[in-house]
Coordinates of C-alpha atoms in Angstrom, one line a residue:
M1 CA 0.1 0.0 -0.1
Q2 CA 1.4 3.4 -1.1
Q3 CA 1.0 6.4 1.4
T4 CA -0.4 9.6 0.0
D5 CA 1.1 12.8 0.2
K6 CA 1.3 14.4 3.6
P7 CA -2.0 15.9 4.5
G8 CA -2.5 19.7 5.6
L9 CA -2.9 20.4 9.5
G10 CA -6.5 21.0 8.7
E11 CA -7.0 17.7 7.2
V12 CA -5.2 16.1 10.3
T13 CA -7.5 18.1 12.7
A14 CA -10.7 17.3 11.0
A15 CA -9.9 13.4 10.8
F16 CA -8.7 13.2 14.4
A17 CA -11.9 15.4 15.4
R18 CA -14.2 12.6 13.8
I19 CA -12.1 9.8 15.4
G20 CA -12.4 11.4 18.8
L21 CA -16.2 11.8 18.5
V22 CA -16.9 8.1 17.8
S23 CA -13.9 6.6 19.4
F24 CA -16.0 3.8 21.4
G25 CA -15.1 0.3 22.1
G26 CA -12.3 0.4 24.3
P27 CA -8.5 0.3 23.0
A28 CA -9.5 -2.6 20.5
G29 CA -12.3 -0.6 18.8
Q30 CA -10.1 2.6 19.1
I31 CA -7.1 1.1 17.4
A32 CA -9.3 -0.5 15.0
L33 CA -10.9 2.8 14.2
M34 CA -7.4 4.7 13.9
H35 CA -6.4 1.7 11.6
R36 CA -9.3 2.2 9.3
V37 CA -9.1 5.9 8.9
L38 CA -5.2 6.6 8.7
V39 CA -4.0 3.3 6.9
D40 CA -7.1 2.2 4.9
E41 CA -9.1 5.2 3.8
K42 CA -6.4 8.2 4.1
R43 CA -3.4 6.2 3.5
W44 CA -1.5 8.8 5.3
L45 CA 0.6 5.9 7.4
D46 CA 1.4 2.6 5.8
E47 CA 1.0 -0.7 7.8
A48 CA 4.5 -1.1 8.9
R49 CA 4.6 2.6 10.3
F50 CA 1.2 2.1 12.2
L51 CA 2.5 -1.0 13.8
H52 CA 5.9 0.2 14.7
A53 CA 3.9 3.1 16.6
L54 CA 1.5 0.6 18.0
N55 CA 4.3 -1.6 19.3
Y56 CA 5.8 1.6 21.4
C57 CA 2.6 2.6 22.8
M58 CA 1.9 -0.8 23.9
L59 CA 4.9 -0.9 26.0
L60 CA 4.3 2.5 27.6
P61 CA 2.2 3.0 30.7
G62 CA -1.2 4.9 30.1
P63 CA -3.9 4.9 27.5
E64 CA -2.3 3.1 24.5
A65 CA -5.0 4.4 22.1
M66 CA -4.6 7.8 22.9
Q67 CA -0.8 7.6 22.8
L68 CA -1.2 6.2 19.4
A69 CA -3.3 8.9 18.1
T70 CA -0.6 11.3 19.6
Y71 CA 2.2 9.3 18.0
S72 CA 0.2 9.1 14.5
G73 CA -0.5 13.1 14.7
W74 CA 3.4 13.7 15.5
L75 CA 4.3 11.5 12.4
L76 CA 2.2 13.7 10.2
H77 CA 2.8 17.1 11.7
G78 CA 5.2 17.1 14.5
V79 CA 4.4 18.2 17.9
R80 CA 1.5 20.5 16.7
G81 CA 0.1 17.3 15.1
G82 CA 0.7 15.1 18.1
L83 CA -1.1 17.7 20.4
I84 CA -4.1 18.1 18.2
A85 CA -4.5 14.3 17.6
G86 CA -4.0 13.5 21.2
L87 CA -6.1 16.3 22.4
L88 CA -9.1 15.7 20.2
F89 CA -9.1 12.0 21.1
L90 CA -9.6 12.9 24.9
L91 CA -11.6 15.8 24.9
P92 CA -14.8 14.9 23.5
G93 CA -15.3 11.9 25.9
A94 CA -13.9 14.0 28.6
F95 CA -16.5 16.7 28.3
V96 CA -19.4 14.1 27.9
L97 CA -18.2 12.5 31.0
V98 CA -17.8 15.9 33.1
A99 CA -21.6 16.9 31.8
L100 CA -22.6 13.4 33.1
S101 CA -21.0 13.8 36.5
V102 CA -22.7 16.8 37.0
V103 CA -26.0 15.4 36.3
Y104 CA -25.1 12.4 38.7
L105 CA -24.0 14.6 41.3
V106 CA -27.2 16.7 41.2
A107 CA -29.9 14.1 40.2
G108 CA -28.3 11.1 41.8
E109 CA -28.9 9.1 38.6
V110 CA -27.7 9.3 34.9
T111 CA -30.0 8.5 32.0
V112 CA -27.9 8.0 29.1
V113 CA -29.4 7.6 25.3
Q114 CA -28.6 4.0 25.4
G115 CA -30.0 3.2 21.8
L116 CA -27.3 5.4 20.0
L117 CA -24.6 3.8 22.0
F118 CA -26.0 0.4 21.5
G119 CA -25.9 0.6 17.6
L120 CA -22.4 2.2 17.8
K121 CA -21.0 -0.5 19.7
A122 CA -22.3 -3.2 17.6
A123 CA -20.8 -1.6 14.6
V124 CA -17.5 -1.1 16.3
L125 CA -17.3 -4.9 16.9
A126 CA -17.2 -5.3 13.1
I127 CA -14.3 -2.8 12.7
V128 CA -12.5 -4.5 15.4
L129 CA -12.7 -8.0 13.9
E130 CA -11.8 -6.5 10.4
A131 CA -8.7 -4.8 12.1
L132 CA -7.5 -7.7 13.8
L133 CA -7.7 -9.8 10.7
K134 CA -5.7 -7.1 8.7
V135 CA -3.2 -6.8 11.4
S136 CA -2.7 -10.4 11.9
K137 CA -2.0 -11.0 8.1
R138 CA 0.8 -8.2 8.4
A139 CA 2.2 -9.2 11.8
L140 CA 2.0 -13.2 11.7
K141 CA 4.4 -14.1 9.0
S142 CA 6.1 -17.0 10.5
R143 CA 5.4 -20.1 12.6
W144 CA 6.9 -18.4 15.9
A145 CA 5.1 -15.1 15.5
I146 CA 1.7 -17.2 15.5
V147 CA 2.7 -19.2 18.4
L148 CA 3.6 -16.2 20.3
A149 CA 0.2 -14.6 19.4
L150 CA -1.6 -17.6 20.6
A151 CA 0.5 -17.8 23.9
T152 CA 0.0 -14.1 24.6
F153 CA -3.9 -14.6 24.1
I154 CA -4.1 -17.5 26.4
A155 CA -1.9 -15.9 28.9
I156 CA -4.1 -12.8 29.3
T157 CA -7.3 -14.2 28.8
V158 CA -7.1 -17.6 30.4
L159 CA -4.2 -17.5 32.9
K160 CA -4.5 -13.7 33.7
V161 CA -1.1 -13.2 33.6
P162 CA -0.1 -9.3 34.2
F163 CA -0.1 -7.3 31.1
P164 CA 3.5 -6.0 31.6
L165 CA 4.9 -9.4 32.2
V166 CA 3.5 -10.6 28.8
M167 CA 4.9 -7.7 27.0
L168 CA 8.2 -7.8 28.7
A169 CA 8.3 -11.6 27.9
A170 CA 7.6 -10.7 24.2
L171 CA 10.3 -8.2 24.0
L172 CA 12.8 -10.7 25.4
I173 CA 11.8 -13.5 23.3
G174 CA 12.3 -11.1 20.2
I175 CA 15.9 -10.4 21.3
A176 CA 16.4 -14.0 21.9
A177 CA 15.1 -14.8 18.3
H178 CA 17.6 -12.2 16.8
F179 CA 20.8 -13.8 18.3
L180 CA 19.5 -17.4 17.6
G181 CA 18.9 -16.4 13.9
A182 CA 15.2 -16.9 14.0
G183 CA 12.5 -14.4 12.8
Q184 CA 14.7 -11.8 11.2
P185 CA 12.2 -9.0 10.1
A186 CA 12.3 -7.4 6.6
P187 CA 13.8 -3.9 6.7
D188 CA 11.3 -1.3 7.2
T189 CA 11.5 0.9 3.8
S190 CA 8.5 3.0 4.6
P191 CA 9.3 6.9 4.1
A192 CA 11.1 8.3 7.0
I193 CA 8.3 10.8 8.1
G194 CA 9.2 11.2 11.7
E195 CA 13.0 11.2 11.2
R196 CA 13.0 14.8 10.2
A197 CA 12.7 15.6 14.0
D198 CA 15.8 16.1 15.9
S199 CA 16.8 13.0 18.0
S200 CA 20.0 14.3 19.5
L201 CA 20.6 13.8 23.3
A202 CA 20.2 17.5 23.7
Q203 CA 17.0 17.6 22.3
F204 CA 15.8 14.7 24.2
L205 CA 16.8 16.2 27.4
K206 CA 15.1 19.6 26.5
T207 CA 11.8 17.7 25.6
L208 CA 12.1 15.9 28.7
A209 CA 12.7 18.9 31.1
L210 CA 9.8 20.8 29.3
W211 CA 7.0 18.2 29.6
L212 CA 8.3 17.3 33.5
V213 CA 7.6 20.9 34.1
I214 CA 4.1 20.8 32.3
W215 CA 3.5 17.6 34.2
L216 CA 4.9 18.5 37.6
G217 CA 5.0 22.0 37.9
P218 CA 1.2 22.5 38.5
L219 CA 1.6 19.7 41.2
A220 CA 4.2 21.6 42.9
L221 CA 2.0 24.6 42.9
L222 CA -0.8 22.7 44.3
H223 CA 1.5 21.6 47.4
L224 CA 2.5 25.3 47.9
A225 CA -1.0 26.7 47.5
L226 CA -3.3 24.2 49.0
G227 CA -0.9 22.1 51.1
S228 CA -0.4 18.5 51.0
D229 CA -3.6 17.5 52.6
H230 CA -6.0 19.3 50.3
V231 CA -8.0 17.0 48.0
F232 CA -6.6 18.6 44.8
T233 CA -3.2 18.2 45.8
Q234 CA -4.0 14.6 47.0
E235 CA -5.7 13.9 43.6
G236 CA -2.7 15.2 41.7
D237 CA -0.3 13.0 43.8
F238 CA -2.6 10.0 43.1
F239 CA -3.5 10.5 39.4
S240 CA 0.4 11.1 38.6
V241 CA 1.1 7.9 40.3
M242 CA -1.7 6.1 37.8
A243 CA -0.2 7.7 34.9
A244 CA 3.2 5.9 35.6
V245 CA 1.7 2.4 36.5
T246 CA -1.2 1.9 34.2
F247 CA 0.3 -0.8 32.0
G248 CA -2.5 -2.9 30.2
G249 CA -5.2 -0.1 30.3
A250 CA -7.6 0.8 32.7
Y251 CA -8.8 -2.7 34.0
A252 CA -5.4 -3.5 35.1
V253 CA -5.7 -0.8 37.9
L254 CA -9.3 -0.2 38.5
A255 CA -9.7 -2.4 41.5
W256 CA -6.9 -0.7 43.1
V257 CA -8.1 2.7 42.2
A258 CA -11.7 1.9 43.8
Q259 CA -10.3 0.5 47.0
Q260 CA -7.9 3.7 47.3
A261 CA -10.7 6.2 46.2
V262 CA -13.5 4.6 48.7
E263 CA -11.3 3.4 51.5
V264 CA -8.3 5.7 51.9
Y265 CA -9.4 9.1 50.6
G266 CA -13.2 9.1 51.0
W267 CA -13.7 10.3 47.4
L268 CA -16.2 7.8 46.4
K269 CA -19.2 5.5 47.9
P270 CA -18.5 1.8 47.4
D271 CA -20.8 1.4 44.6
E272 CA -19.9 4.5 42.8
M273 CA -16.8 3.1 40.9
L274 CA -19.1 0.8 38.8
T275 CA -21.4 3.9 37.8
G276 CA -18.2 5.7 36.8
L277 CA -17.0 2.7 34.9
G278 CA -20.5 2.5 33.2
L279 CA -20.4 6.1 32.2
A280 CA -16.7 6.1 30.9
E281 CA -17.8 2.8 28.8
T282 CA -20.7 4.7 27.3
T283 CA -18.7 7.5 26.2
P284 CA -16.0 8.2 23.4
G285 CA -12.2 8.2 24.5
P286 CA -10.1 5.9 26.7
L287 CA -11.8 3.9 29.5
I288 CA -9.2 5.5 31.8
L289 CA -11.4 8.7 31.6
V290 CA -13.2 7.1 34.4
L291 CA -10.7 8.9 36.7
V292 CA -12.1 12.0 35.7
F293 CA -15.4 10.9 37.2
V294 CA -13.3 9.9 40.4
G295 CA -11.7 13.3 40.5
F296 CA -15.0 15.0 40.0
L297 CA -16.8 13.5 43.0
G298 CA -13.8 13.8 45.4
G299 CA -13.4 17.7 44.4
A300 CA -17.3 18.0 44.9
R301 CA -17.6 16.6 48.1
L302 CA -13.9 17.5 50.0
S303 CA -12.7 20.8 48.4
G304 CA -14.9 23.0 50.4
L305 CA -16.0 24.9 47.3
D306 CA -19.6 24.7 45.9
P307 CA -19.9 21.1 44.9
V308 CA -20.1 21.7 41.1
V309 CA -17.1 24.3 41.1
G310 CA -15.2 21.9 43.3
G311 CA -16.1 18.9 41.0
L312 CA -15.0 20.7 37.9
G313 CA -11.5 21.4 39.7
G314 CA -11.2 17.8 40.7
A315 CA -12.0 16.8 37.0
L316 CA -9.6 19.0 35.6
V317 CA -6.9 17.8 38.2
A318 CA -7.7 14.1 37.2
L319 CA -7.5 14.9 33.3
W320 CA -4.2 16.8 33.6
F321 CA -2.1 14.4 35.7
T322 CA -3.4 11.4 34.1
F323 CA -3.1 12.3 30.6
V324 CA 0.0 14.8 30.4
P325 CA 2.5 12.2 31.0
S326 CA 1.5 10.5 27.7
F327 CA 2.5 13.3 25.8
L328 CA 5.9 13.3 27.6
F329 CA 6.4 9.7 26.5
I330 CA 5.5 10.2 23.0
F331 CA 7.5 13.6 22.2
A332 CA 10.4 12.6 24.2
G333 CA 10.7 8.7 22.8
A334 CA 9.1 8.9 19.1
P335 CA 12.1 10.7 17.7
Y336 CA 14.6 8.0 19.0
L337 CA 12.1 5.0 18.0
E338 CA 12.0 6.4 14.3
T339 CA 15.7 6.8 14.2
V340 CA 16.2 2.8 15.0
R341 CA 13.7 1.3 13.0
N342 CA 16.3 -0.7 11.1
V343 CA 18.3 -1.6 13.9
R344 CA 18.1 -5.4 13.3
W345 CA 18.0 -6.8 17.0
L346 CA 15.6 -4.1 18.0
A347 CA 13.3 -4.6 14.9
T348 CA 13.2 -8.3 15.6
A349 CA 12.2 -7.6 19.3
L350 CA 9.7 -5.3 18.1
S351 CA 8.3 -7.8 15.6
A352 CA 7.8 -10.0 18.7
V353 CA 5.9 -7.4 20.3
T354 CA 3.9 -6.9 17.3
A355 CA 3.0 -10.6 17.3
A356 CA 2.0 -10.3 21.1
V357 CA 0.0 -7.3 20.3
V358 CA -2.1 -9.5 18.0
G359 CA -2.9 -11.6 20.9
V360 CA -3.8 -8.8 23.0
I361 CA -6.1 -7.1 20.3
A362 CA -7.8 -10.6 20.2
N363 CA -8.2 -10.7 23.9
L364 CA -9.9 -7.1 23.8
A365 CA -12.0 -8.1 20.8
V366 CA -13.3 -11.3 22.5
W367 CA -13.9 -9.3 25.8
F368 CA -15.9 -6.5 23.7
G369 CA -17.7 -9.2 21.5
L370 CA -19.0 -11.1 24.7
H371 CA -20.2 -7.7 26.3
V372 CA -21.9 -6.5 23.0
L373 CA -23.6 -9.6 22.0
F374 CA -24.6 -11.1 25.2
A375 CA -26.6 -9.8 28.1
E376 CA -25.1 -12.3 30.6
I377 CA -21.5 -13.6 31.0
R378 CA -20.7 -16.5 33.4
T379 CA -17.4 -17.2 34.9
V380 CA -16.6 -21.0 34.7
A381 CA -14.0 -22.7 36.7
V382 CA -11.6 -24.9 34.3
G383 CA -9.1 -26.5 36.6
P384 CA -7.1 -23.6 38.2
V385 CA -8.3 -20.8 36.0
D386 CA -11.6 -19.1 35.5
V387 CA -12.9 -18.5 32.0
A388 CA -15.7 -16.0 31.0
V389 CA -18.6 -17.9 29.0
P390 CA -21.6 -16.3 27.5
V391 CA -24.9 -17.5 28.4
L392 CA -26.1 -18.4 24.8
A393 CA -29.7 -18.0 25.7
S394 CA -29.1 -14.1 26.3
V395 CA -27.6 -13.3 22.8
D396 CA -28.9 -10.0 21.7
M397 CA -30.0 -10.8 17.9
A398 CA -30.2 -6.9 17.1
S399 CA -26.7 -6.4 18.1
V400 CA -25.6 -9.3 16.0
L401 CA -27.7 -8.2 13.0
I402 CA -26.2 -4.5 13.4
A403 CA -22.7 -6.0 13.6
V404 CA -23.1 -8.2 10.6
V405 CA -24.3 -5.6 8.5
A406 CA -21.9 -3.1 9.5
G407 CA -19.0 -5.6 8.6
I408 CA -20.7 -6.4 5.2
A409 CA -20.9 -2.6 4.5
L410 CA -17.3 -2.1 5.2
T411 CA -15.7 -5.0 3.8
G412 CA -17.9 -5.9 1.1
F413 CA -19.4 -2.7 -0.1
K414 CA -16.4 -0.6 1.0
L415 CA -18.9 2.2 2.5
N416 CA -17.5 5.1 4.3
L417 CA -16.7 4.4 7.9
F418 CA -18.5 7.3 9.3
A419 CA -21.6 6.6 7.3
V420 CA -21.7 3.0 8.5
L421 CA -21.3 4.3 12.1
A422 CA -24.1 6.9 11.6
G423 CA -26.4 4.2 10.0
A424 CA -25.5 1.9 13.0
A425 CA -26.4 4.5 15.4
L426 CA -29.8 5.1 13.8
A427 CA -30.6 1.5 13.9
G428 CA -29.8 1.5 17.4
I429 CA -32.1 4.1 18.2
V430 CA -34.9 2.4 16.2
V431 CA -34.3 -0.9 18.1
S432 CA -34.2 0.8 21.5
G433 CA -37.5 2.7 20.7
L434 CA -39.3 -0.6 19.5
A435 CA -37.9 -2.3 22.7

């Protein structure tokens, strides 16, 4: 696949604005959506470059889909492009979640337009499966890569091995494969989009210092102005730690976040983490936006300000300290990663990560598919492990039908992605009305 000429900044902004507005489906759906737009439709990135960026983002703490958007924007238009892409990926969902948090605080419950979201999620499932097939064809070109992808899927889905350990193991296996003479990747001949950036040590240190100040400077000001015991300062400390340890996405840390927010800090009531999770799952953007809900309620209840004003302050603190570190990771690391694309041992290591990523996306696709297509999921013990199994009688035939039609429209008739999503949303509203 040949890349098209580099798009203008306005084109990039418009594309990521649309992606940000419909980025439902968790990381699997969001990665699939970006693949569809950036690689298949716009052809701004080729498959090799997209996977190269995805490999790096999968190794980072924080929301990998948001980081992939930032990396892609950076490739296309430098830091400006990265900021635009990353912010447009985040802000639509953040605004919606804050608005729903206000409604929850004032009314005690939230009623969401479920029909529209119902249709969108079913269509996104088709996009996820399409992307999984395309990425698999590109990444799994050897027997050892297929074995590694299957092993990753089993390790995460069945054995519940922590995500960081799985990715570290894949990286080490790739390095070993290089020195054993197995799995040598072909040279990456895609155009050096990002290598125009300065990858010198001086530039790295300058970028690192700038973004550390942007990240931690406001935290220091909170400590000085409000003291270490104020809720905004505590939230700044807490969410900064979250940004550094959230390997494997939101689900890897939500249980710990819930325990700390309820039992240690008193920001939430025991059942409110599930409410926040439900809101984050029904809004665009990364699931880790649930931390905005946590920050909002903490600020509303403990800041001493008007509840809505305090909640908005807490939401802003959560948003800043959760997501600013991701910009640091991309802008400091991406220039180096682009210059080492053809270092053989590193290319082999990252090809192993690519194979593992296929297993990760497959796991996310299975999880997402189960929850979209079935109303009930049971946990069944198989020996020493627990496996999620759908209750077949609870299958939602409307979701199945929308997903199948969306898949045919995208792959068979090559219809525009956003037209298909709009049609699926309309179908969801109709089905919900009939129900």
